[in-house]
Amino acid sequence: MSANPDTLSIPAGSSGTSTITLVSIDGFNGSVSLSAPSPLCPSPQCTTWEISPSNVIVAPNSTATATLTIFAGGEGAAGNITVYGNSGSLSHSVSIAFKIVSSGRTPDFTMSANPNMLTIMQGSAGKSLIILTSINGFQGNVSLTPPVSCLAIGCPTYSVNPMSVYLNSSQNATAGFTIQTYPQTPLATYNVAVTGTSGSLSHNAPVTFTVVSSSPPDFTISSNPTNQTVPAGSTAKSQIILSSFNGFSGTISLTTSPPPLCVSCPGWTINPSSVTLSPGGTVASTLTFYTYAGSPASTWVVSVTGTSGSLSHSVSVAFTIVQSGSTSDFSMTANPNSLTIPAGSSGTSTIVVASLNGFNGTVNLYTSPSPLCPSLQCSYWTISPTRVDLTPNSTAKATLTMYAGTLGGSGNVTVYGTSGNLSHSVVVSFKVSQPPDFTLTVSPSSSSVSRGGSTTFTVTINGTNGFNETVSLSASVSPLLRHGPTTSLPSTVGPYSRSTLAVSTSRSTPLGSYAITITATSSSIAHTYPVTLTVTR
C-alpha cells in the first residue's frame, strides 16, 4: 500500500484528497477491505475523513486504488491518518500527514520555465529549467509531468528530471526539462507545458520551441546513364535527374558546356532547359547527344549545370563516338547497374552484349571473384550463361545474380566479356540492406535511491533501416518483494522516441539491489535492456 501525496496542507473549511494504491505481490488475487477511523466529532471545528471505496479487488500482478478525502475543520489542526487494508490474515497500512492552514492565505505554488522560448536544430535537443516557488507557506512534494509525445515518426519527445521535487517556503525548487528532436522531426513551432501537481493543486510551465533545419534547402543533380558508346551518325540520350533536398522548392535553370564549333563535330542539347521542383520532389530533363557520319572517333564529356539563385550543381556525362566503318567490336551494358538487395535474398541485373560494326562471334563472360566465404554472412554472385553468340548488329543477354548475405554492406561486381583479342567490362554496384529494426537504450545504467524516494531512467527507441512501427514497453523488477520498488512506463511509444521510466519506493521497501529489465517489442522484434536500482537508507 502507498499514498500519493502522503502529506497534505488543507485550507480550513475545505477538503483534500490522497490516492491510496494497492499493488498485487506474488500473484495475490482477492478482495481488500479498507478502513480509516475518523473522530466522532459533530463540531465544524473538527477534521474528519473517509475512504472510498471501502472494498477493492486486487487482481494478480495489477493495482487498485481508493481515495482518502479529508474534510478540514479549524485552522491549526495537524495529525496523521492511518489507512488499513485487510484481506484474510493479511494486513497492511499507510499513513498520511495533514495540516489545516488559514483559509485566507491558501498555500500554493507557482511554476515557470527559463527560457520559455527555444530554437532547436532538427535532430538536436533543447533544455529549459522548470522553477517552482512556494506562496502562502506551501510546503510538500510536487509531481512533475512532461508533455505527451505523439507516436508518429520524428515526433519530439520530452523528459523531466527529477519527476518529483520537495518545495518548502524558504527556497525555490528546480527540475530540468529536455526536448529531444530527430532528423525526421517536422520543421514547425510547438507549444507544450510541464505540469506540476500536489494534492488538489495543479499548475503549468509553458514552453514554446521552434524546430529549424540543420542544413539549408538544396537540390541534387545526377545522370542516367553516365557514359555511352555512340556510332558515328547516330544519337544518344541521358536523363538528367534533379531531386529536392531539405525541403528545397523552386525553379532550376539547366545549361551545358558549349558544343565544339567545327565541321562534323558532335553537338548536344538539353530539354527542357528549366525545371521546377517541389519539396521532396524529383524531375528530369533529357540531354541529347548527336553525331554525323563523319564525326571522328573520340570521347566527349558534356557537363550539365543546374542553377537556382546562389545554388549551383553539375554532373558530367561521357559519350564515346565509334566509326561505323571501323573494326568490328562489341559493347557491354548492365540494367540496372546498381542493386539494393534485402539481406538473405537475391537480385539480378541483365548484362546486354551488343554487336558493333558487324561483329560476329562468341563472347565469353566471367565476373570478378566472389569472396571465399562459406558463411551465410557473405554475399556472392554468378553469371549465366557464361558465353553468348552474336551475329552482326544483334544483341544477346546474360543474367548476373547477386545472393545477398546476412550482413549489410556494399560493393562492386565487374562482369568481363572477351572474344579473341577484344575485351570489355561493365560494373554493377550493390548494397545489402538490413531488415527494419530498432535499438533500445536506457540511461543511466544504474541508480541509487533512498528508501521512500523515487528516481527515473530515460528509455530511448531509435528505428533503423526504415523501421516505422509503434513499440510496446514494459518493465519488470527482480527480486519481486512485498513493498518492493514499483515502476511506471508508457505502454506504447513511437519508432523514434524518448520516454521516462519512473521507479518509486516506499518507507517499507527492503534495502539492497534490484535488477530492472526493460523490454521493447514490435511484432516479431524484441529487445531488452537491464539496469540496476540500489535502495539505501
mmCIF file of C-alpha atoms in Angstrom, residues 153-521:
data_model
loop_
_atom_site.group_PDB
_atom_site.id
_atom_site.type_symbol
_atom_site.label_atom_id
_atom_site.label_comp_id
_atom_site.label_asym_id
_atom_site.label_seq_id
_atom_site.Cartn_x
_atom_site.Cartn_y
_atom_site.Cartn_z
ATOM 1 C CA ILE A 153 7.936 9.175 -36.857
ATOM 2 C CA GLY A 154 10.008 12.177 -35.809
ATOM 3 C CA CYS A 155 7.668 13.483 -33.117
ATOM 4 C CA PRO A 156 9.616 15.389 -30.427
ATOM 5 C CA THR A 157 9.906 13.589 -27.088
ATOM 6 C CA TYR A 158 10.061 15.138 -23.650
ATOM 7 C CA SER A 159 11.524 14.316 -20.243
ATOM 8 C CA VAL A 160 11.650 15.960 -16.800
ATOM 9 C CA ASN A 161 14.334 15.192 -14.235
ATOM 10 C CA PRO A 162 13.581 14.770 -11.392
ATOM 11 C CA MET A 163 9.896 13.933 -11.794
ATOM 12 C CA SER A 164 9.137 14.884 -8.174
ATOM 13 C CA VAL A 165 10.545 17.780 -6.108
ATOM 14 C CA TYR A 166 10.092 18.832 -2.488
ATOM 15 C CA LEU A 167 9.181 22.513 -2.149
ATOM 16 C CA ASN A 168 9.357 24.468 1.101
ATOM 17 C CA SER A 169 8.537 28.062 1.941
ATOM 18 C CA SER A 170 12.160 29.215 2.202
ATOM 19 C CA GLN A 171 13.592 28.367 -1.219
ATOM 20 C CA ASN A 172 12.701 27.508 -4.808
ATOM 21 C CA ALA A 173 12.863 24.031 -6.316
ATOM 22 C CA THR A 174 14.020 23.280 -9.865
ATOM 23 C CA ALA A 175 13.889 20.474 -12.420
ATOM 24 C CA GLY A 176 15.404 20.052 -15.868
ATOM 25 C CA PHE A 177 13.104 19.861 -18.904
ATOM 26 C CA THR A 178 14.628 18.280 -22.043
ATOM 27 C CA ILE A 179 13.134 18.408 -25.543
ATOM 28 C CA GLN A 180 14.601 15.849 -27.979
ATOM 29 C CA THR A 181 14.090 16.232 -31.733
ATOM 30 C CA TYR A 182 15.050 13.817 -34.521
ATOM 31 C CA PRO A 183 16.177 14.019 -38.163
ATOM 32 C CA GLN A 184 12.543 13.323 -39.150
ATOM 33 C CA THR A 185 11.007 15.950 -36.809
ATOM 34 C CA PRO A 186 8.786 18.316 -38.860
ATOM 35 C CA LEU A 187 10.055 21.900 -39.073
ATOM 36 C CA ALA A 188 7.451 23.816 -37.059
ATOM 37 C CA THR A 189 6.711 25.742 -33.857
ATOM 38 C CA TYR A 190 5.446 23.689 -30.898
ATOM 39 C CA ASN A 191 3.665 24.834 -27.717
ATOM 40 C CA VAL A 192 3.985 22.451 -24.758
ATOM 41 C CA ALA A 193 3.864 22.637 -20.960
ATOM 42 C CA VAL A 194 5.252 20.824 -17.924
ATOM 43 C CA THR A 195 2.524 20.127 -15.337
ATOM 44 C CA GLY A 196 3.088 20.175 -11.589
ATOM 45 C CA THR A 197 0.550 18.664 -9.160
ATOM 46 C CA SER A 198 0.360 18.423 -5.392
ATOM 47 C CA GLY A 199 -2.900 17.154 -3.988
ATOM 48 C CA SER A 200 -5.657 19.290 -5.480
ATOM 49 C CA LEU A 201 -3.184 21.931 -6.703
ATOM 50 C CA SER A 202 -2.076 21.887 -10.329
ATOM 51 C CA HIS A 203 -0.076 24.400 -12.392
ATOM 52 C CA ASN A 204 1.728 24.523 -15.743
ATOM 53 C CA ALA A 205 5.012 25.931 -17.021
ATOM 54 C CA PRO A 206 4.519 26.630 -20.762
ATOM 55 C CA VAL A 207 7.413 26.341 -23.230
ATOM 56 C CA THR A 208 7.403 27.306 -26.919
ATOM 57 C CA PHE A 209 10.062 25.866 -29.209
ATOM 58 C CA THR A 210 10.758 26.066 -32.930
ATOM 59 C CA VAL A 211 12.478 23.257 -34.854
ATOM 60 C CA VAL A 212 14.703 24.542 -37.655
ATOM 61 C CA SER A 213 16.618 22.633 -40.326
ATOM 62 C CA SER A 214 20.168 21.547 -39.547
ATOM 63 C CA SER A 215 21.161 22.320 -43.148
ATOM 64 C CA PRO A 216 19.714 24.733 -45.729
ATOM 65 C CA PRO A 217 17.387 23.647 -48.567
ATOM 66 C CA ASP A 218 19.275 22.413 -51.628
ATOM 67 C CA PHE A 219 18.959 20.131 -54.650
ATOM 68 C CA THR A 220 20.962 17.270 -56.173
ATOM 69 C CA ILE A 221 21.703 16.508 -59.827
ATOM 70 C CA SER A 222 22.630 13.150 -61.405
ATOM 71 C CA SER A 223 22.578 11.408 -64.797
ATOM 72 C CA ASN A 224 21.464 8.034 -66.147
ATOM 73 C CA PRO A 225 23.419 6.628 -67.901
ATOM 74 C CA THR A 226 26.658 8.422 -67.142
ATOM 75 C CA ASN A 227 28.539 7.118 -70.196
ATOM 76 C CA GLN A 228 27.542 5.737 -73.615
ATOM 77 C CA THR A 229 29.056 4.494 -76.878
ATOM 78 C CA VAL A 230 27.591 6.210 -79.959
ATOM 79 C CA PRO A 231 28.166 5.023 -83.575
ATOM 80 C CA ALA A 232 29.038 7.953 -85.851
ATOM 81 C CA GLY A 233 25.895 9.316 -87.496
ATOM 82 C CA SER A 234 23.530 8.360 -84.658
ATOM 83 C CA THR A 235 22.294 9.967 -81.431
ATOM 84 C CA ALA A 236 22.258 9.060 -77.727
ATOM 85 C CA LYS A 237 20.312 10.359 -74.751
ATOM 86 C CA SER A 238 20.898 10.624 -70.999
ATOM 87 C CA GLN A 239 18.357 11.559 -68.340
ATOM 88 C CA ILE A 240 19.404 14.456 -66.089
ATOM 89 C CA ILE A 241 17.684 13.894 -62.735
ATOM 90 C CA LEU A 242 17.141 16.665 -60.157
ATOM 91 C CA SER A 243 15.870 15.998 -56.631
ATOM 92 C CA SER A 244 14.778 18.286 -53.787
ATOM 93 C CA PHE A 245 16.874 18.140 -50.594
ATOM 94 C CA ASN A 246 15.928 19.577 -47.173
ATOM 95 C CA GLY A 247 12.615 20.915 -48.472
ATOM 96 C CA PHE A 248 14.015 22.782 -51.478
ATOM 97 C CA SER A 249 11.437 24.239 -53.863
ATOM 98 C CA GLY A 250 11.970 26.497 -56.842
ATOM 99 C CA THR A 251 12.978 26.804 -60.482
ATOM 100 C CA ILE A 252 16.302 25.386 -61.711
ATOM 101 C CA SER A 253 17.931 26.589 -64.950
ATOM 102 C CA LEU A 254 19.904 23.948 -66.864
ATOM 103 C CA THR A 255 22.880 24.749 -69.089
ATOM 104 C CA THR A 256 25.530 22.609 -70.790
ATOM 105 C CA SER A 257 29.171 23.058 -71.614
ATOM 106 C CA PRO A 258 29.314 24.581 -75.146
ATOM 107 C CA PRO A 259 29.441 22.166 -78.141
ATOM 108 C CA PRO A 260 32.506 22.392 -80.405
ATOM 109 C CA LEU A 261 32.320 24.662 -83.453
ATOM 110 C CA CYS A 262 33.744 22.517 -86.241
ATOM 111 C CA VAL A 263 32.584 20.569 -89.282
ATOM 112 C CA SER A 264 31.414 17.025 -88.438
ATOM 113 C CA CYS A 265 31.884 17.673 -84.726
ATOM 114 C CA PRO A 266 29.128 16.351 -82.453
ATOM 115 C CA GLY A 267 26.612 18.588 -80.708
ATOM 116 C CA TRP A 268 24.194 18.374 -77.808
ATOM 117 C CA THR A 269 21.090 19.991 -76.335
ATOM 118 C CA ILE A 270 19.224 19.934 -73.012
ATOM 119 C CA ASN A 271 15.413 19.922 -72.973
ATOM 120 C CA PRO A 272 13.681 21.354 -71.040
ATOM 121 C CA SER A 273 16.268 23.931 -70.031
ATOM 122 C CA SER A 274 14.281 24.950 -66.943
ATOM 123 C CA VAL A 275 12.519 22.732 -64.414
ATOM 124 C CA THR A 276 10.532 23.375 -61.226
ATOM 125 C CA LEU A 277 10.982 21.320 -58.064
ATOM 126 C CA SER A 278 8.529 20.993 -55.197
ATOM 127 C CA PRO A 279 9.652 19.989 -51.665
ATOM 128 C CA GLY A 280 10.692 16.325 -51.687
ATOM 129 C CA GLY A 281 10.099 16.054 -55.447
ATOM 130 C CA THR A 282 12.138 14.767 -58.404
ATOM 131 C CA VAL A 283 12.081 15.925 -62.044
ATOM 132 C CA ALA A 284 14.100 15.023 -65.150
ATOM 133 C CA SER A 285 15.382 16.682 -68.303
ATOM 134 C CA THR A 286 16.873 14.992 -71.396
ATOM 135 C CA LEU A 287 20.419 15.540 -72.664
ATOM 136 C CA THR A 288 20.588 14.601 -76.378
ATOM 137 C CA PHE A 289 23.988 13.934 -77.997
ATOM 138 C CA TYR A 290 24.012 13.818 -81.813
ATOM 139 C CA THR A 291 26.766 12.950 -84.276
ATOM 140 C CA TYR A 292 27.390 12.991 -88.030
ATOM 141 C CA ALA A 293 28.609 10.232 -90.345
ATOM 142 C CA GLY A 294 31.973 11.962 -90.491
ATOM 143 C CA SER A 295 32.307 12.600 -86.753
ATOM 144 C CA PRO A 296 35.766 11.423 -85.644
ATOM 145 C CA ALA A 297 36.167 8.623 -83.121
ATOM 146 C CA SER A 298 36.665 10.285 -79.758
ATOM 147 C CA THR A 299 35.208 10.696 -76.279
ATOM 148 C CA TRP A 300 33.303 13.837 -75.343
ATOM 149 C CA VAL A 301 32.435 14.781 -71.762
ATOM 150 C CA VAL A 302 29.372 17.026 -71.501
ATOM 151 C CA SER A 303 28.876 18.998 -68.292
ATOM 152 C CA VAL A 304 25.292 19.879 -67.285
ATOM 153 C CA THR A 305 24.888 22.612 -64.637
ATOM 154 C CA GLY A 306 21.741 23.330 -62.640
ATOM 155 C CA THR A 307 21.409 26.805 -61.093
ATOM 156 C CA SER A 308 18.815 28.263 -58.727
ATOM 157 C CA GLY A 309 19.717 31.548 -57.065
ATOM 158 C CA SER A 310 23.055 31.082 -55.296
ATOM 159 C CA LEU A 311 22.836 27.287 -55.579
ATOM 160 C CA SER A 312 24.680 25.542 -58.407
ATOM 161 C CA HIS A 313 25.490 21.861 -59.039
ATOM 162 C CA SER A 314 26.896 19.981 -62.037
ATOM 163 C CA VAL A 315 27.061 16.458 -63.444
ATOM 164 C CA SER A 316 29.188 15.064 -66.278
ATOM 165 C CA VAL A 317 28.119 12.598 -68.994
ATOM 166 C CA ALA A 318 30.649 10.870 -71.291
ATOM 167 C CA PHE A 319 29.868 9.928 -74.922
ATOM 168 C CA THR A 320 32.314 7.805 -76.948
ATOM 169 C CA ILE A 321 31.974 8.009 -80.754
ATOM 170 C CA VAL A 322 32.965 4.909 -82.768
ATOM 171 C CA GLN A 323 33.249 4.814 -86.551
ATOM 172 C CA SER A 324 30.550 2.855 -88.317
ATOM 173 C CA GLY A 325 33.144 1.501 -90.723
ATOM 174 C CA SER A 326 35.783 0.694 -88.138
ATOM 175 C CA THR A 327 36.909 -2.706 -86.843
ATOM 176 C CA SER A 328 34.054 -4.871 -85.629
ATOM 177 C CA ASP A 329 33.659 -4.940 -81.857
ATOM 178 C CA PHE A 330 31.068 -5.450 -79.163
ATOM 179 C CA SER A 331 29.792 -3.393 -76.218
ATOM 180 C CA MET A 332 28.507 -4.329 -72.770
ATOM 181 C CA THR A 333 25.907 -2.608 -70.573
ATOM 182 C CA ALA A 334 24.136 -3.541 -67.340
ATOM 183 C CA ASN A 335 20.492 -2.885 -66.491
ATOM 184 C CA PRO A 336 20.223 -1.941 -63.730
ATOM 185 C CA ASN A 337 23.795 -1.029 -62.946
ATOM 186 C CA SER A 338 23.028 -0.663 -59.243
ATOM 187 C CA LEU A 339 21.180 -3.116 -56.973
ATOM 188 C CA THR A 340 19.785 -2.802 -53.469
ATOM 189 C CA ILE A 341 19.038 -6.271 -52.081
ATOM 190 C CA PRO A 342 17.479 -7.207 -48.716
ATOM 191 C CA ALA A 343 19.826 -9.312 -46.593
ATOM 192 C CA GLY A 344 19.332 -13.039 -47.190
ATOM 193 C CA SER A 345 17.640 -12.654 -50.603
ATOM 194 C CA SER A 346 18.842 -12.178 -54.190
ATOM 195 C CA GLY A 347 18.701 -9.681 -57.044
ATOM 196 C CA THR A 348 19.549 -9.699 -60.741
ATOM 197 C CA SER A 349 20.990 -7.396 -63.374
ATOM 198 C CA THR A 350 20.694 -8.023 -67.117
ATOM 199 C CA ILE A 351 24.005 -7.840 -68.976
ATOM 200 C CA VAL A 352 23.417 -6.774 -72.595
ATOM 201 C CA VAL A 353 26.156 -7.592 -75.122
ATOM 202 C CA ALA A 354 25.744 -5.759 -78.460
ATOM 203 C CA SER A 355 27.465 -6.243 -81.828
ATOM 204 C CA LEU A 356 29.239 -3.118 -83.152
ATOM 205 C CA ASN A 357 30.376 -2.562 -86.719
ATOM 206 C CA GLY A 358 29.237 -6.008 -87.877
ATOM 207 C CA PHE A 359 30.830 -8.027 -85.088
ATOM 208 C CA ASN A 360 30.092 -11.743 -85.468
ATOM 209 C CA GLY A 361 31.336 -14.235 -82.903
ATOM 210 C CA THR A 362 31.261 -15.702 -79.414
ATOM 211 C CA VAL A 363 31.775 -13.602 -76.273
ATOM 212 C CA ASN A 364 32.912 -15.388 -73.113
ATOM 213 C CA LEU A 365 31.604 -13.920 -69.867
ATOM 214 C CA TYR A 366 33.010 -14.100 -66.340
ATOM 215 C CA THR A 367 32.930 -11.975 -63.172
ATOM 216 C CA SER A 368 35.328 -10.633 -60.603
ATOM 217 C CA PRO A 369 35.798 -13.352 -57.944
ATOM 218 C CA SER A 370 33.185 -13.849 -55.222
ATOM 219 C CA PRO A 371 34.534 -13.821 -51.631
ATOM 220 C CA LEU A 372 35.895 -17.172 -50.435
ATOM 221 C CA CYS A 373 33.476 -17.273 -47.554
ATOM 222 C CA PRO A 374 31.325 -20.302 -46.641
ATOM 223 C CA SER A 375 29.331 -18.333 -44.092
ATOM 224 C CA LEU A 376 25.779 -17.143 -44.726
ATOM 225 C CA GLN A 377 27.030 -13.685 -43.824
ATOM 226 C CA CYS A 378 28.883 -13.275 -47.133
ATOM 227 C CA SER A 379 27.418 -12.135 -50.457
ATOM 228 C CA TYR A 380 28.356 -13.908 -53.707
ATOM 229 C CA TRP A 381 27.343 -13.793 -57.377
ATOM 230 C CA THR A 382 27.128 -15.788 -60.616
ATOM 231 C CA ILE A 383 26.767 -15.028 -64.347
ATOM 232 C CA SER A 384 24.615 -17.172 -66.642
ATOM 233 C CA PRO A 385 25.168 -18.102 -69.403
ATOM 234 C CA THR A 386 28.946 -17.812 -69.418
ATOM 235 C CA ARG A 387 29.070 -17.367 -73.222
ATOM 236 C CA VAL A 388 26.825 -15.697 -75.811
ATOM 237 C CA ASP A 389 26.863 -15.740 -79.625
ATOM 238 C CA LEU A 390 26.454 -12.516 -81.608
ATOM 239 C CA THR A 391 25.586 -12.023 -85.242
ATOM 240 C CA PRO A 392 26.142 -8.665 -86.992
ATOM 241 C CA ASN A 393 24.061 -5.836 -85.444
ATOM 242 C CA SER A 394 22.469 -8.174 -82.874
ATOM 243 C CA THR A 395 22.345 -8.249 -79.087
ATOM 244 C CA ALA A 396 22.484 -11.045 -76.524
ATOM 245 C CA LYS A 397 21.713 -11.124 -72.824
ATOM 246 C CA ALA A 398 23.091 -12.802 -69.718
ATOM 247 C CA THR A 399 21.939 -12.589 -66.109
ATOM 248 C CA LEU A 400 24.113 -11.546 -63.179
ATOM 249 C CA THR A 401 22.554 -12.949 -59.992
ATOM 250 C CA MET A 402 23.555 -11.457 -56.627
ATOM 251 C CA TYR A 403 22.977 -13.544 -53.485
ATOM 252 C CA ALA A 404 22.976 -11.145 -50.532
ATOM 253 C CA GLY A 405 24.478 -12.333 -47.258
ATOM 254 C CA THR A 406 23.018 -11.599 -43.854
ATOM 255 C CA LEU A 407 25.439 -8.745 -43.194
ATOM 256 C CA GLY A 408 24.770 -5.269 -44.529
ATOM 257 C CA GLY A 409 27.334 -3.702 -46.834
ATOM 258 C CA SER A 410 28.040 -2.587 -50.364
ATOM 259 C CA GLY A 411 30.468 -3.298 -53.191
ATOM 260 C CA ASN A 412 31.013 -3.644 -56.916
ATOM 261 C CA VAL A 413 30.958 -6.642 -59.259
ATOM 262 C CA THR A 414 32.781 -6.444 -62.595
ATOM 263 C CA VAL A 415 31.442 -8.536 -65.488
ATOM 264 C CA TYR A 416 34.079 -9.186 -68.166
ATOM 265 C CA GLY A 417 33.482 -10.133 -71.814
ATOM 266 C CA THR A 418 36.259 -11.463 -74.087
ATOM 267 C CA SER A 419 36.394 -12.570 -77.709
ATOM 268 C CA GLY A 420 39.828 -13.150 -79.228
ATOM 269 C CA ASN A 421 41.865 -10.016 -78.532
ATOM 270 C CA LEU A 422 38.738 -7.982 -77.728
ATOM 271 C CA SER A 423 37.876 -7.375 -74.090
ATOM 272 C CA HIS A 424 35.270 -5.177 -72.377
ATOM 273 C CA SER A 425 33.708 -4.952 -68.950
ATOM 274 C CA VAL A 426 30.806 -3.402 -67.073
ATOM 275 C CA VAL A 427 30.482 -2.673 -63.352
ATOM 276 C CA VAL A 428 27.382 -3.392 -61.252
ATOM 277 C CA SER A 429 27.274 -1.892 -57.767
ATOM 278 C CA PHE A 430 25.283 -3.498 -54.988
ATOM 279 C CA LYS A 431 24.111 -2.698 -51.493
ATOM 280 C CA VAL A 432 22.784 -5.217 -48.973
ATOM 281 C CA SER A 433 20.023 -3.684 -46.853
ATOM 282 C CA GLN A 434 19.163 -4.917 -43.389
ATOM 283 C CA PRO A 435 15.525 -5.542 -42.345
ATOM 284 C CA PRO A 436 13.752 -2.810 -40.367
ATOM 285 C CA ASP A 437 14.669 -2.884 -36.695
ATOM 286 C CA PHE A 438 15.088 -0.581 -33.725
ATOM 287 C CA THR A 439 17.568 -0.034 -30.935
ATOM 288 C CA LEU A 440 16.738 0.185 -27.229
ATOM 289 C CA THR A 441 18.955 2.105 -24.813
ATOM 290 C CA VAL A 442 18.334 3.080 -21.196
ATOM 291 C CA SER A 443 20.291 5.609 -19.171
ATOM 292 C CA PRO A 444 21.679 5.730 -16.610
ATOM 293 C CA SER A 445 22.624 2.050 -16.321
ATOM 294 C CA SER A 446 22.303 2.203 -12.537
ATOM 295 C CA SER A 447 20.804 4.500 -9.913
ATOM 296 C CA SER A 448 20.591 4.760 -6.135
ATOM 297 C CA VAL A 449 17.571 5.987 -4.205
ATOM 298 C CA SER A 450 16.834 6.460 -0.532
ATOM 299 C CA ARG A 451 14.043 4.319 0.839
ATOM 300 C CA GLY A 452 10.782 6.183 0.317
ATOM 301 C CA GLY A 453 12.160 8.152 -2.645
ATOM 302 C CA SER A 454 11.926 7.816 -6.404
ATOM 303 C CA THR A 455 14.193 8.040 -9.438
ATOM 304 C CA THR A 456 13.934 7.969 -13.220
ATOM 305 C CA PHE A 457 15.611 6.318 -16.209
ATOM 306 C CA THR A 458 15.467 7.580 -19.801
ATOM 307 C CA VAL A 459 14.304 4.974 -22.346
ATOM 308 C CA THR A 460 15.302 5.737 -25.952
ATOM 309 C CA ILE A 461 13.935 3.976 -29.063
ATOM 310 C CA ASN A 462 15.579 4.628 -32.442
ATOM 311 C CA GLY A 463 14.307 2.970 -35.621
ATOM 312 C CA THR A 464 16.844 1.608 -38.111
ATOM 313 C CA ASN A 465 16.638 0.514 -41.740
ATOM 314 C CA GLY A 466 13.276 2.230 -42.310
ATOM 315 C CA PHE A 467 11.549 0.875 -39.186
ATOM 316 C CA ASN A 468 8.173 2.643 -38.832
ATOM 317 C CA GLU A 469 6.043 0.907 -36.215
ATOM 318 C CA THR A 470 4.935 1.572 -32.657
ATOM 319 C CA VAL A 471 6.880 -0.130 -29.870
ATOM 320 C CA SER A 472 5.386 -1.656 -26.705
ATOM 321 C CA LEU A 473 7.331 -1.098 -23.479
ATOM 322 C CA SER A 474 7.282 -2.975 -20.186
ATOM 323 C CA ALA A 475 9.489 -3.210 -17.120
ATOM 324 C CA SER A 476 9.998 -5.994 -14.587
ATOM 325 C CA VAL A 477 11.728 -5.900 -11.201
ATOM 326 C CA SER A 478 13.728 -8.753 -9.695
ATOM 327 C CA PRO A 479 13.502 -9.854 -6.992
ATOM 328 C CA LEU A 480 9.771 -9.195 -6.694
ATOM 329 C CA LEU A 481 9.260 -8.496 -2.996
ATOM 330 C CA ARG A 482 6.480 -7.201 -0.814
ATOM 331 C CA HIS A 483 6.871 -3.405 -0.634
ATOM 332 C CA GLY A 484 9.467 -3.698 -3.416
ATOM 333 C CA PRO A 485 10.091 -0.920 -5.962
ATOM 334 C CA THR A 486 7.267 -0.140 -8.391
ATOM 335 C CA THR A 487 7.675 1.085 -11.964
ATOM 336 C CA SER A 488 5.753 3.369 -14.282
ATOM 337 C CA LEU A 489 6.422 3.418 -18.034
ATOM 338 C CA PRO A 490 4.406 4.396 -21.154
ATOM 339 C CA SER A 491 2.917 1.232 -22.646
ATOM 340 C CA THR A 492 3.348 2.341 -26.275
ATOM 341 C CA VAL A 493 5.810 4.741 -27.920
ATOM 342 C CA GLY A 494 6.816 5.749 -31.428
ATOM 343 C CA PRO A 495 9.716 4.408 -33.540
ATOM 344 C CA TYR A 496 11.850 7.454 -32.699
ATOM 345 C CA SER A 497 11.036 8.308 -29.108
ATOM 346 C CA ARG A 498 12.410 9.090 -25.685
ATOM 347 C CA SER A 499 10.297 8.246 -22.625
ATOM 348 C CA THR A 500 10.735 8.077 -18.865
ATOM 349 C CA LEU A 501 10.749 5.013 -16.618
ATOM 350 C CA ALA A 502 9.789 6.162 -13.114
ATOM 351 C CA VAL A 503 10.741 3.917 -10.188
ATOM 352 C CA SER A 504 9.224 4.534 -6.747
ATOM 353 C CA THR A 505 9.965 3.091 -3.330
ATOM 354 C CA SER A 506 8.163 3.280 -0.010
ATOM 355 C CA ARG A 507 9.405 3.584 3.551
ATOM 356 C CA SER A 508 8.931 -0.192 3.784
ATOM 357 C CA THR A 509 10.955 -1.120 0.690
ATOM 358 C CA PRO A 510 13.713 -3.631 1.610
ATOM 359 C CA LEU A 511 17.250 -2.281 1.234
ATOM 360 C CA GLY A 512 19.502 -3.728 -1.458
ATOM 361 C CA SER A 513 19.972 -4.016 -5.210
ATOM 362 C CA TYR A 514 17.208 -4.742 -7.715
ATOM 363 C CA ALA A 515 17.542 -5.742 -11.366
ATOM 364 C CA ILE A 516 15.080 -3.923 -13.616
ATOM 365 C CA THR A 517 14.634 -5.296 -17.139
ATOM 366 C CA ILE A 518 13.073 -3.022 -19.756
ATOM 367 C CA THR A 519 11.523 -4.930 -22.677
ATOM 368 C CA ALA A 520 10.621 -3.327 -26.019
ATOM 369 C CA THR A 521 8.598 -5.290 -28.589
#
